[in-house]
Amino acid sequence: MSGYVLAIDQGTTSTRAIVFDDSFRVVGVSQQEFPQILPRSGWVEHDPEAIWSSAVATVKAALADASLTAGDISALGITNQRETTVIWDRESGRPIHNAIVWQDRRTSERCRELVESGAEELVAERTGLVIDPYFAGTKISWILDNVSGARARAESGALAFGTIDSFLLWRLTDGRVHATDATNAARTMLFDTGANAWDEELCALLRVPMALLPEVRDCAADFGETAPALFGGSIRIGGMAGDQHAATLGNACFKPGMMKATYGTGCFAILNTGHERVRSGNRLLSTLAYRLDGRSTYALEGSIFIAGAAVQWLRDGLRIVERAAETGAMAARADEMQDVYLVPAFTGLGAPWWDAEARGAMFGLTRNTGPDEFARAALEAVCFQTADLLDAMRRDWPAAGETVLRVDGGMVASDWTMQRLADLLNAPVDRPTVLETTALGAAWLAGRQAGVWPDMDGFAERWNLERRFEPTLDPVRRGQKLKGWADAVQRTRTNG
């Protein structure tokens, strides 16, 4: 068998397909954006058919870019935007509603009702999650309640639910496999991460028929093979993981205490806690890092809803930059005497605040504030939020100790942002040579399953550092900036 492995990286704004060789080098790549559907304030949807079309198109284009055929590929891995919810008809394979995206807040009222009913402890104990519209469970129930006849069809077994990985798998296998992996299942508010099984009591609480749910498998497992007609030959599917879990694997964060943060549309930081399922006292998530060979590795996770999306807002909303890449140079030019803070709560605040009703705000504006200061505030907001997460993680799990943060995602190409991140964390930040770590993690799962890529130790040995950013900011100045940020967040919050 060849060492070529293909990964589908299905993200929030685009789908990519990447072909890696057995040295983990990218030899073929294709990317395609798809529309964001915004029916009303706080609602975010995707057309599942557009996602499916983009997946097929990018796989074909990546194979062509690598001058390879389906027969040259040993295995396929899938990684995906998590929590985004699709329900489809089992017979036709057609979705019954647009996908409801992880950013969507339409079920905020339902989540408040669940909290007021006293369900928080049950959800936290079984799933490690907080009750929030972010997760898939209340999205499933909303679709069933708002599409005519859907609930009855779901209860009869005529419909199927899946996160994007599961929907793509169904389509890739021509409806033969309805499955997901443990990391995606863990993001539904329906999965007991201790028992490693769907939870009947939680399904009843959220009014989700268990007949909808996919089979849950390890991250590296036999997920079937693609229909031959799709790509001119079948490809074995050997790995699946939610995007942040795949990035954890791609960054080789296999040991307890290792931490990674991915900076894309949002930012997601994961701290490996090994086989210890740490219960957070600071409103972080206790989640699965990954599950291999039937054994779960756990993590503390902090989710920031808006990271790169703040830069997109500067570009597309305010139109003060033409390209996202301009913001680093603009931030470097900004007036250091102006402490301008952007709290980017455009879709609420994530960890450790979990304030679904908070909305974005800027503080510290003067007559001299201009585009450069806006750019710096947008980039610093990501760094400040990461500092909040790291502080909460250390309080939850003192074993974390001195942390080195491994980073990936589109924003990490900015040297200015990574240096400011190290400064505000007061910790080193490591940027890897291969920045496609999310896709690489999915590829590693598939390659490991196929037996053509190394095991965990072999993969970790070949992880390469491109640059380490060490903190250089004066401690007094750092303290001033963190104090100003904390004040800005407090003014923005609606839940105290």
CSV table of C-alpha atoms in Angstrom, one decimal:
chain,number,residue,atom,x,y,z
A,1,MET,CA,0.0,0.0,0.0
A,2,SER,CA,1.1,3.6,-0.7
A,3,GLY,CA,1.7,6.1,2.1
A,4,TYR,CA,-0.6,8.6,0.5
A,5,VAL,CA,-3.5,9.7,2.7
A,6,LEU,CA,-6.3,12.0,1.9
A,7,ALA,CA,-8.1,14.3,4.5
A,8,ILE,CA,-11.3,16.2,4.1
A,9,ASP,CA,-11.3,19.2,6.4
A,10,GLN,CA,-14.8,20.5,6.4
A,11,GLY,CA,-14.8,23.9,8.1
A,12,THR,CA,-17.2,26.7,9.0
A,13,THR,CA,-16.6,28.8,5.9
A,14,SER,CA,-14.9,26.4,3.5
A,15,THR,CA,-14.1,22.8,2.7
A,16,ARG,CA,-10.6,21.7,2.0
A,17,ALA,CA,-9.2,18.4,0.7
A,18,ILE,CA,-5.5,17.7,1.3
A,19,VAL,CA,-3.3,14.8,0.1
A,20,PHE,CA,-0.3,14.0,2.3
A,21,ASP,CA,2.6,11.7,1.5
A,22,ASP,CA,4.2,9.3,4.0
A,23,SER,CA,6.5,12.2,5.1
A,24,PHE,CA,3.4,14.2,6.1
A,25,ARG,CA,4.1,16.7,3.3
A,26,VAL,CA,1.2,18.3,1.4
A,27,VAL,CA,1.3,17.0,-2.2
A,28,GLY,CA,-2.2,18.1,-3.3
A,29,VAL,CA,-4.7,20.6,-2.0
A,30,SER,CA,-8.0,22.2,-2.9
A,31,GLN,CA,-10.3,24.6,-1.1
A,32,GLN,CA,-13.8,25.8,-1.8
A,33,GLU,CA,-15.8,28.4,0.1
A,34,PHE,CA,-19.6,28.0,0.5
A,35,PRO,CA,-22.3,30.5,1.5
A,36,GLN,CA,-23.2,31.5,5.0
A,37,ILE,CA,-26.9,31.7,5.6
A,38,LEU,CA,-28.1,34.3,8.2
A,39,PRO,CA,-31.9,34.2,8.4
A,40,ARG,CA,-32.0,36.6,11.3
A,41,SER,CA,-29.9,38.0,14.1
A,42,GLY,CA,-28.1,35.2,16.0
A,43,TRP,CA,-29.1,32.5,13.5
A,44,VAL,CA,-26.5,30.9,11.3
A,45,GLU,CA,-27.2,28.1,8.8
A,46,HIS,CA,-25.5,26.2,6.0
A,47,ASP,CA,-26.9,24.3,3.0
A,48,PRO,CA,-25.8,20.7,3.5
A,49,GLU,CA,-25.9,20.1,-0.2
A,50,ALA,CA,-23.4,23.0,-0.7
A,51,ILE,CA,-21.2,21.4,1.8
A,52,TRP,CA,-21.5,18.0,0.1
A,53,SER,CA,-20.8,19.5,-3.3
A,54,SER,CA,-17.7,21.3,-2.0
A,55,ALA,CA,-16.4,18.1,-0.4
A,56,VAL,CA,-16.7,16.1,-3.7
A,57,ALA,CA,-15.2,18.9,-5.7
A,58,THR,CA,-12.2,19.5,-3.5
A,59,VAL,CA,-11.4,15.8,-3.2
A,60,LYS,CA,-11.4,15.5,-7.0
A,61,ALA,CA,-9.3,18.7,-7.4
A,62,ALA,CA,-6.8,17.6,-4.6
A,63,LEU,CA,-6.2,14.3,-6.3
A,64,ALA,CA,-5.7,16.1,-9.6
A,65,ASP,CA,-3.3,18.5,-8.0
A,66,ALA,CA,-1.3,15.6,-6.6
A,67,SER,CA,-1.4,13.8,-10.0
A,68,LEU,CA,-2.9,10.8,-8.2
A,69,THR,CA,-6.0,8.6,-8.6
A,70,ALA,CA,-8.3,7.1,-5.9
A,71,GLY,CA,-6.4,3.9,-6.3
A,72,ASP,CA,-3.2,5.6,-5.1
A,73,ILE,CA,-4.8,6.6,-1.8
A,74,SER,CA,-4.4,4.2,1.2
A,75,ALA,CA,-7.0,5.9,3.4
A,76,LEU,CA,-9.3,8.8,3.9
A,77,GLY,CA,-9.8,10.8,7.1
A,78,ILE,CA,-12.6,13.3,7.8
A,79,THR,CA,-12.5,16.3,10.2
A,80,ASN,CA,-15.3,18.7,10.6
A,81,GLN,CA,-16.8,21.8,12.1
A,82,ARG,CA,-18.3,20.4,15.3
A,83,GLU,CA,-21.8,20.7,16.7
A,84,THR,CA,-23.2,21.8,13.3
A,85,THR,CA,-26.4,19.8,13.0
A,86,VAL,CA,-28.0,18.0,10.0
A,87,ILE,CA,-31.1,15.8,9.9
A,88,TRP,CA,-31.8,13.9,6.7
A,89,ASP,CA,-34.2,11.4,5.2
A,90,ARG,CA,-32.8,7.9,5.4
A,91,GLU,CA,-34.4,6.8,2.1
A,92,SER,CA,-33.5,9.8,-0.1
A,93,GLY,CA,-30.5,11.1,1.8
A,94,ARG,CA,-31.9,14.6,1.5
A,95,PRO,CA,-31.7,17.0,4.5
A,96,ILE,CA,-35.1,18.1,5.9
A,97,HIS,CA,-33.7,21.6,6.9
A,98,ASN,CA,-30.6,23.7,6.5
A,99,ALA,CA,-27.8,22.7,8.8
A,100,ILE,CA,-27.9,24.7,12.0
A,101,VAL,CA,-24.3,25.9,12.6
A,102,TRP,CA,-22.4,25.8,15.9
A,103,GLN,CA,-22.5,29.6,16.2
A,104,ASP,CA,-26.3,29.7,16.1
A,105,ARG,CA,-28.1,31.0,19.2
A,106,ARG,CA,-31.7,30.3,18.3
A,107,THR,CA,-32.2,27.8,21.2
A,108,SER,CA,-31.0,30.3,23.9
A,109,GLU,CA,-34.5,30.4,25.5
A,110,ARG,CA,-34.7,26.6,25.5
A,111,CYS,CA,-31.3,26.4,27.2
A,112,ARG,CA,-32.4,28.9,29.9
A,113,GLU,CA,-35.5,26.7,30.6
A,114,LEU,CA,-33.2,23.7,31.0
A,115,VAL,CA,-31.0,25.6,33.4
A,116,GLU,CA,-34.0,26.8,35.4
A,117,SER,CA,-35.3,23.2,35.6
A,118,GLY,CA,-32.1,22.2,37.4
A,119,ALA,CA,-30.7,20.1,34.6
A,120,GLU,CA,-27.2,21.6,34.7
A,121,GLU,CA,-25.7,19.1,37.1
A,122,LEU,CA,-27.0,16.1,35.2
A,123,VAL,CA,-25.6,17.5,31.9
A,124,ALA,CA,-22.3,18.4,33.4
A,125,GLU,CA,-21.9,15.0,35.2
A,126,ARG,CA,-22.6,12.9,32.2
A,127,THR,CA,-21.2,15.0,29.3
A,128,GLY,CA,-18.7,17.4,30.9
A,129,LEU,CA,-20.5,20.2,29.0
A,130,VAL,CA,-22.5,23.3,30.0
A,131,ILE,CA,-26.0,23.8,28.8
A,132,ASP,CA,-25.7,26.2,25.8
A,133,PRO,CA,-27.1,26.7,22.3
A,134,TYR,CA,-23.6,25.9,21.0
A,135,PHE,CA,-24.1,22.1,21.3
A,136,ALA,CA,-26.1,19.9,19.0
A,137,GLY,CA,-28.8,18.6,21.3
A,138,THR,CA,-31.2,21.6,21.4
A,139,LYS,CA,-30.6,22.2,17.7
A,140,ILE,CA,-31.9,18.7,16.9
A,141,SER,CA,-35.0,19.2,18.9
A,142,TRP,CA,-35.6,22.6,17.3
A,143,ILE,CA,-35.5,21.1,13.8
A,144,LEU,CA,-37.9,18.3,14.9
A,145,ASP,CA,-40.3,20.9,16.3
A,146,ASN,CA,-40.2,23.3,13.4
A,147,VAL,CA,-40.3,21.0,10.3
A,148,SER,CA,-43.8,19.7,9.7
A,149,GLY,CA,-44.0,16.0,10.6
A,150,ALA,CA,-40.4,15.7,11.4
A,151,ARG,CA,-40.8,14.5,15.0
A,152,ALA,CA,-43.1,11.6,14.1
A,153,ARG,CA,-40.8,10.6,11.3
A,154,ALA,CA,-37.8,10.7,13.6
A,155,GLU,CA,-39.5,8.5,16.2
A,156,SER,CA,-40.4,6.0,13.5
A,157,GLY,CA,-36.8,5.7,12.4
A,158,ALA,CA,-37.3,7.4,9.0
A,159,LEU,CA,-34.8,10.2,9.7
A,160,ALA,CA,-31.1,10.3,10.6
A,161,PHE,CA,-29.1,12.9,12.6
A,162,GLY,CA,-25.5,13.7,12.2
A,163,THR,CA,-22.9,16.3,12.7
A,164,ILE,CA,-21.1,17.1,9.4
A,165,ASP,CA,-18.7,14.2,9.6
A,166,SER,CA,-21.6,11.8,9.9
A,167,PHE,CA,-23.6,13.4,7.0
A,168,LEU,CA,-20.5,13.3,4.8
A,169,LEU,CA,-19.8,9.7,5.7
A,170,TRP,CA,-23.4,8.7,4.8
A,171,ARG,CA,-23.1,10.4,1.4
A,172,LEU,CA,-19.6,9.1,0.7
A,173,THR,CA,-20.7,5.5,1.5
A,174,ASP,CA,-23.9,5.9,-0.5
A,175,GLY,CA,-26.0,5.5,2.7
A,176,ARG,CA,-24.4,2.3,3.8
A,177,VAL,CA,-22.8,3.7,7.0
A,178,HIS,CA,-24.5,5.9,9.6
A,179,ALA,CA,-21.8,6.5,12.2
A,180,THR,CA,-19.8,9.1,14.0
A,181,ASP,CA,-16.7,9.1,16.2
A,182,ALA,CA,-16.6,9.6,19.9
A,183,THR,CA,-15.3,13.2,19.8
A,184,ASN,CA,-18.2,14.4,17.7
A,185,ALA,CA,-20.7,12.5,19.7
A,186,ALA,CA,-19.3,14.1,22.8
A,187,ARG,CA,-20.4,17.6,21.5
A,188,THR,CA,-24.1,16.8,21.4
A,189,MET,CA,-25.1,17.0,25.1
A,190,LEU,CA,-26.5,13.5,24.6
A,191,PHE,CA,-23.3,11.4,25.1
A,192,ASP,CA,-22.0,10.1,28.4
A,193,THR,CA,-18.3,10.4,28.0
A,194,GLY,CA,-17.6,8.2,31.0
A,195,ALA,CA,-19.8,5.3,29.8
A,196,ASN,CA,-18.9,6.0,26.2
A,197,ALA,CA,-22.5,5.7,25.1
A,198,TRP,CA,-25.6,7.7,24.1
A,199,ASP,CA,-27.5,8.5,27.3
A,200,GLU,CA,-31.2,7.6,27.3
A,201,GLU,CA,-32.0,10.1,30.1
A,202,LEU,CA,-30.3,13.0,28.3
A,203,CYS,CA,-32.1,12.1,25.1
A,204,ALA,CA,-35.4,12.2,26.9
A,205,LEU,CA,-34.5,15.5,28.6
A,206,LEU,CA,-33.7,17.2,25.2
A,207,ARG,CA,-36.6,15.3,23.4
A,208,VAL,CA,-34.3,13.6,20.9
A,209,PRO,CA,-35.5,10.2,19.7
A,210,MET,CA,-32.6,7.7,20.0
A,211,ALA,CA,-33.6,6.2,16.6
A,212,LEU,CA,-32.0,9.3,15.0
A,213,LEU,CA,-28.5,8.7,16.4
A,214,PRO,CA,-25.5,7.3,14.6
A,215,GLU,CA,-23.3,4.5,15.8
A,216,VAL,CA,-20.3,5.8,17.8
A,217,ARG,CA,-16.8,4.4,16.8
A,218,ASP,CA,-13.2,5.2,17.8
A,219,CYS,CA,-11.5,8.0,16.0
A,220,ALA,CA,-9.4,5.5,14.1
A,221,ALA,CA,-11.8,2.8,12.9
A,222,ASP,CA,-13.2,1.1,9.9
A,223,PHE,CA,-15.8,3.6,8.6
A,224,GLY,CA,-16.4,1.8,5.3
A,225,GLU,CA,-15.3,3.0,1.8
A,226,THR,CA,-16.4,5.6,-0.6
A,227,ALA,CA,-18.8,4.7,-3.4
A,228,PRO,CA,-16.6,3.9,-6.5
A,229,ALA,CA,-18.5,6.2,-8.8
A,230,LEU,CA,-17.6,9.3,-6.8
A,231,PHE,CA,-13.8,9.4,-7.4
A,232,GLY,CA,-13.2,6.7,-10.0
A,233,GLY,CA,-12.5,4.0,-7.4
A,234,SER,CA,-13.3,3.3,-3.8
A,235,ILE,CA,-11.2,4.8,-0.9
A,236,ARG,CA,-11.1,3.2,2.5
A,237,ILE,CA,-12.3,5.7,5.3
A,238,GLY,CA,-10.2,5.1,8.4
A,239,GLY,CA,-10.4,8.1,10.6
A,240,MET,CA,-12.8,10.8,11.9
A,241,ALA,CA,-12.6,13.5,14.5
A,242,GLY,CA,-14.0,16.9,15.2
A,243,ASP,CA,-11.7,19.6,14.0
A,244,GLN,CA,-10.3,20.6,17.4
A,245,HIS,CA,-9.6,17.1,18.3
A,246,ALA,CA,-7.9,16.4,15.0
A,247,ALA,CA,-5.8,19.5,15.6
A,248,THR,CA,-4.8,18.1,19.0
A,249,LEU,CA,-3.7,14.9,17.3
A,250,GLY,CA,-2.0,16.8,14.4
A,251,ASN,CA,0.0,18.8,17.0
A,252,ALA,CA,1.0,15.5,18.7
A,253,CYS,CA,-0.4,16.6,22.0
A,254,PHE,CA,-0.5,13.1,23.3
A,255,LYS,CA,0.8,13.5,26.8
A,256,PRO,CA,-1.1,14.9,29.8
A,257,GLY,CA,-0.3,18.6,30.2
A,258,MET,CA,0.2,19.3,26.5
A,259,MET,CA,-2.0,22.1,25.1
A,260,LYS,CA,-2.9,23.3,21.7
A,261,ALA,CA,-5.0,26.2,20.4
A,262,THR,CA,-6.5,26.5,16.9
A,263,TYR,CA,-7.1,30.0,15.6
A,264,GLY,CA,-9.7,29.9,12.8
A,265,THR,CA,-13.2,31.5,12.7
A,266,GLY,CA,-13.2,30.8,16.5
A,267,CYS,CA,-10.4,29.7,18.8
A,268,PHE,CA,-10.5,26.4,20.7
A,269,ALA,CA,-7.9,25.5,23.3
A,270,ILE,CA,-7.5,21.9,24.4
A,271,LEU,CA,-5.4,20.8,27.4
A,272,ASN,CA,-4.7,17.0,27.5
A,273,THR,CA,-5.6,15.6,31.0
A,274,GLY,CA,-4.8,12.0,30.1
A,275,HIS,CA,-7.2,9.3,31.4
A,276,GLU,CA,-8.4,11.7,34.1
A,277,ARG,CA,-11.8,13.2,33.5
A,278,VAL,CA,-11.4,16.6,35.2
A,279,ARG,CA,-14.6,18.3,36.3
A,280,SER,CA,-14.2,22.0,35.7
A,281,GLY,CA,-15.0,24.5,38.4
A,282,ASN,CA,-14.5,27.4,36.0
A,283,ARG,CA,-17.1,26.7,33.3
A,284,LEU,CA,-14.6,25.0,31.0
A,285,LEU,CA,-15.7,21.9,29.1
A,286,SER,CA,-14.5,18.4,30.2
A,287,THR,CA,-14.5,16.7,26.9
A,288,LEU,CA,-12.9,13.8,25.0
A,289,ALA,CA,-9.6,14.6,23.4
A,290,TYR,CA,-9.8,11.4,21.4
A,291,ARG,CA,-10.6,7.7,21.7
A,292,LEU,CA,-8.3,5.1,20.3
A,293,ASP,CA,-8.4,1.3,20.7
A,294,GLY,CA,-11.5,1.7,22.9
A,295,ARG,CA,-9.8,3.9,25.5
A,296,SER,CA,-10.6,7.5,26.0
A,297,THR,CA,-8.2,10.4,26.6
A,298,TYR,CA,-9.8,13.4,28.1
A,299,ALA,CA,-9.2,17.1,28.0
A,300,LEU,CA,-10.2,20.5,29.3
A,301,GLU,CA,-11.4,22.7,26.5
A,302,GLY,CA,-12.1,26.4,26.3
A,303,SER,CA,-14.2,27.7,23.3
A,304,ILE,CA,-13.9,31.2,22.0
A,305,PHE,CA,-16.6,31.9,19.4
A,306,ILE,CA,-14.9,34.8,17.6
A,307,ALA,CA,-11.2,34.8,16.7
A,308,GLY,CA,-10.5,35.1,12.9
A,309,ALA,CA,-14.1,36.2,12.5
A,310,ALA,CA,-13.2,39.5,14.2
A,311,VAL,CA,-10.7,40.2,11.4
A,312,GLN,CA,-13.3,39.2,8.9
A,313,TRP,CA,-15.6,41.8,10.5
A,314,LEU,CA,-12.9,44.5,10.0
A,315,ARG,CA,-12.7,43.4,6.3
A,316,ASP,CA,-16.3,42.7,5.4
A,317,GLY,CA,-18.3,44.7,8.0
A,318,LEU,CA,-16.2,47.9,8.6
A,319,ARG,CA,-14.2,47.6,5.4
A,320,ILE,CA,-11.2,49.1,7.0
A,321,VAL,CA,-8.9,46.4,5.5
A,322,GLU,CA,-8.8,44.7,2.1
A,323,ARG,CA,-7.0,41.6,3.2
A,324,ALA,CA,-6.9,39.9,6.6
A,325,ALA,CA,-3.1,39.6,6.3
A,326,GLU,CA,-2.8,43.4,6.6
A,327,THR,CA,-3.8,43.5,10.2
A,328,GLY,CA,-0.5,42.4,11.7
A,329,ALA,CA,1.4,45.4,10.2
A,330,MET,CA,-1.5,47.7,11.2
A,331,ALA,CA,-1.4,46.4,14.8
A,332,ALA,CA,2.4,47.0,14.9
A,333,ARG,CA,1.8,50.7,13.9
A,334,ALA,CA,-1.0,51.3,16.4
A,335,ASP,CA,-0.6,53.9,19.1
A,336,GLU,CA,0.7,52.2,22.2
A,337,MET,CA,-0.7,55.0,24.4
A,338,GLN,CA,-4.3,54.0,23.4
A,339,ASP,CA,-5.7,51.0,25.2
A,340,VAL,CA,-8.6,50.1,22.9
A,341,TYR,CA,-10.4,46.9,23.7
A,342,LEU,CA,-12.7,44.9,21.4
A,343,VAL,CA,-14.9,42.3,23.2
A,344,PRO,CA,-16.1,40.4,20.1
A,345,ALA,CA,-19.3,38.9,21.6
A,346,PHE,CA,-21.0,39.0,18.2
A,347,THR,CA,-22.7,35.7,18.9
A,348,GLY,CA,-22.3,35.7,22.7
A,349,LEU,CA,-19.4,34.9,24.9
A,350,GLY,CA,-18.0,31.4,25.2
A,351,ALA,CA,-15.7,30.0,27.9
A,352,PRO,CA,-15.3,30.8,30.7
A,353,TRP,CA,-18.2,33.2,30.7
A,354,TRP,CA,-20.9,31.3,28.7
A,355,ASP,CA,-23.1,34.4,28.2
A,356,ALA,CA,-25.3,33.7,25.2
A,357,GLU,CA,-27.0,37.2,25.3
A,358,ALA,CA,-23.8,39.3,25.5
A,359,ARG,CA,-23.0,41.3,22.4
A,360,GLY,CA,-19.9,42.9,21.0
A,361,ALA,CA,-18.5,46.2,22.3
A,362,MET,CA,-15.5,48.4,22.0
A,363,PHE,CA,-14.0,50.5,24.8
A,364,GLY,CA,-11.3,53.2,25.1
A,365,LEU,CA,-12.1,55.0,21.8
A,366,THR,CA,-10.7,58.5,21.4
A,367,ARG,CA,-10.6,61.0,18.6
A,368,ASN,CA,-7.3,59.6,17.6
A,369,THR,CA,-8.5,56.0,17.3
A,370,GLY,CA,-8.2,54.8,13.8
A,371,PRO,CA,-8.0,51.6,11.6
A,372,ASP,CA,-4.6,50.6,13.2
A,373,GLU,CA,-6.0,50.7,16.7
A,374,PHE,CA,-9.1,48.7,15.5
A,375,ALA,CA,-6.8,46.1,14.0
A,376,ARG,CA,-4.7,45.8,17.1
A,377,ALA,CA,-7.8,45.5,19.3
A,378,ALA,CA,-9.2,42.7,17.1
A,379,LEU,CA,-6.0,40.7,17.2
A,380,GLU,CA,-5.4,41.3,20.9
A,381,ALA,CA,-9.0,40.2,21.7
A,382,VAL,CA,-8.0,36.7,20.6
A,383,CYS,CA,-4.9,36.8,22.9
A,384,PHE,CA,-6.8,38.1,25.9
A,385,GLN,CA,-9.4,35.4,25.5
A,386,THR,CA,-6.7,32.7,25.3
A,387,ALA,CA,-5.2,34.1,28.5
A,388,ASP,CA,-8.6,33.8,30.3
A,389,LEU,CA,-8.8,30.1,29.2
A,390,LEU,CA,-5.3,29.2,30.3
A,391,ASP,CA,-5.9,30.9,33.7
A,392,ALA,CA,-9.1,28.9,34.1
A,393,MET,CA,-7.4,25.6,33.1
A,394,ARG,CA,-4.6,26.1,35.6
A,395,ARG,CA,-7.1,26.6,38.3
A,396,ASP,CA,-9.1,23.5,37.3
A,397,TRP,CA,-6.0,21.3,36.9
A,398,PRO,CA,-2.9,22.5,38.7
A,399,ALA,CA,-1.0,19.6,37.2
A,400,ALA,CA,-0.9,21.7,34.0
A,401,GLY,CA,2.0,23.6,35.5
A,402,GLU,CA,4.2,25.5,33.1
A,403,THR,CA,2.5,25.4,29.7
A,404,VAL,CA,3.9,25.6,26.2
A,405,LEU,CA,1.1,26.3,23.8
A,406,ARG,CA,1.2,24.7,20.3
A,407,VAL,CA,-0.8,26.7,17.8
A,408,ASP,CA,-2.3,26.2,14.4
A,409,GLY,CA,-4.9,27.8,12.2
A,410,GLY,CA,-5.0,30.7,9.8
A,411,MET,CA,-4.2,33.5,12.3
A,412,VAL,CA,-0.9,31.9,13.5
A,413,ALA,CA,0.9,33.0,10.3
A,414,SER,CA,0.9,36.5,11.9
A,415,ASP,CA,4.2,37.0,13.8
A,416,TRP,CA,2.8,40.0,15.6
A,417,THR,CA,-0.2,38.1,16.8
A,418,MET,CA,1.8,35.2,18.0
A,419,GLN,CA,4.3,37.4,19.8
A,420,ARG,CA,1.5,39.3,21.5
A,421,LEU,CA,-0.1,36.0,22.5
A,422,ALA,CA,3.1,34.9,24.2
A,423,ASP,CA,3.4,38.2,25.9
A,424,LEU,CA,-0.2,38.1,27.3
A,425,LEU,CA,0.0,34.4,28.3
A,426,ASN,CA,3.5,34.9,29.8
A,427,ALA,CA,4.2,31.5,28.2
A,428,PRO,CA,6.1,30.2,25.1
A,429,VAL,CA,4.1,29.7,21.9
A,430,ASP,CA,5.2,27.1,19.5
A,431,ARG,CA,4.3,27.3,15.8
A,432,PRO,CA,4.8,24.0,13.9
A,433,THR,CA,6.3,23.6,10.5
A,434,VAL,CA,3.1,22.0,9.1
A,435,LEU,CA,0.3,24.5,9.8
A,436,GLU,CA,-2.4,22.1,8.3
A,437,THR,CA,-2.5,20.3,11.6
A,438,THR,CA,-6.3,19.8,11.6
A,439,ALA,CA,-6.2,17.9,8.3
A,440,LEU,CA,-2.9,16.2,9.3
A,441,GLY,CA,-4.6,14.9,12.5
A,442,ALA,CA,-7.4,13.4,10.5
A,443,ALA,CA,-4.9,12.0,8.0
A,444,TRP,CA,-2.9,10.4,10.8
A,445,LEU,CA,-5.9,8.6,12.2
A,446,ALA,CA,-6.7,7.2,8.8
A,447,GLY,CA,-3.0,6.4,8.0
A,448,ARG,CA,-2.6,4.7,11.4
A,449,GLN,CA,-5.8,2.6,10.8
A,450,ALA,CA,-4.5,1.6,7.4
A,451,GLY,CA,-1.1,0.7,8.8
A,452,VAL,CA,0.8,3.0,6.4
A,453,TRP,CA,1.6,5.8,8.9
A,454,PRO,CA,3.5,5.5,12.3
A,455,ASP,CA,1.9,5.0,15.7
A,456,MET,CA,1.6,7.7,18.3
A,457,ASP,CA,5.3,7.7,19.4
A,458,GLY,CA,6.6,7.6,15.8
A,459,PHE,CA,4.3,10.5,14.8
A,460,ALA,CA,5.3,12.6,17.9
A,461,GLU,CA,9.0,12.2,17.1
A,462,ARG,CA,8.4,13.7,13.6
A,463,TRP,CA,6.5,16.8,14.8
A,464,ASN,CA,8.7,19.8,13.8
A,465,LEU,CA,8.9,23.3,15.3
A,466,GLU,CA,9.1,26.2,12.9
A,467,ARG,CA,9.4,29.0,15.5
A,468,ARG,CA,9.0,29.6,19.3
A,469,PHE,CA,7.7,32.9,20.5
A,470,GLU,CA,9.0,33.8,24.0
A,471,PRO,CA,7.2,36.5,26.2
A,472,THR,CA,9.0,39.8,26.2
A,473,LEU,CA,6.3,42.3,27.5
A,474,ASP,CA,7.1,44.1,30.7
A,475,PRO,CA,5.2,42.4,33.5
A,476,VAL,CA,3.7,45.7,34.8
A,477,ARG,CA,2.4,46.6,31.3
A,478,ARG,CA,1.0,43.1,30.9
A,479,GLY,CA,-0.9,43.4,34.2
A,480,GLN,CA,-2.3,46.8,33.1
A,481,LYS,CA,-3.5,45.3,29.8
A,482,LEU,CA,-5.1,42.3,31.4
A,483,LYS,CA,-6.9,44.5,34.0
A,484,GLY,CA,-8.3,46.7,31.2
A,485,TRP,CA,-9.5,43.6,29.3
A,486,ALA,CA,-11.2,42.2,32.4
A,487,ASP,CA,-13.0,45.5,33.0
A,488,ALA,CA,-14.2,45.5,29.3
A,489,VAL,CA,-15.5,42.0,29.5
A,490,GLN,CA,-17.3,42.8,32.8
A,491,ARG,CA,-19.1,45.7,31.2
A,492,THR,CA,-20.1,43.5,28.2
A,493,ARG,CA,-21.6,40.6,30.2
A,494,THR,CA,-25.3,40.2,30.8
A,495,ASN,CA,-25.1,37.3,33.3
A,496,GLY,CA,-23.1,39.0,36.0
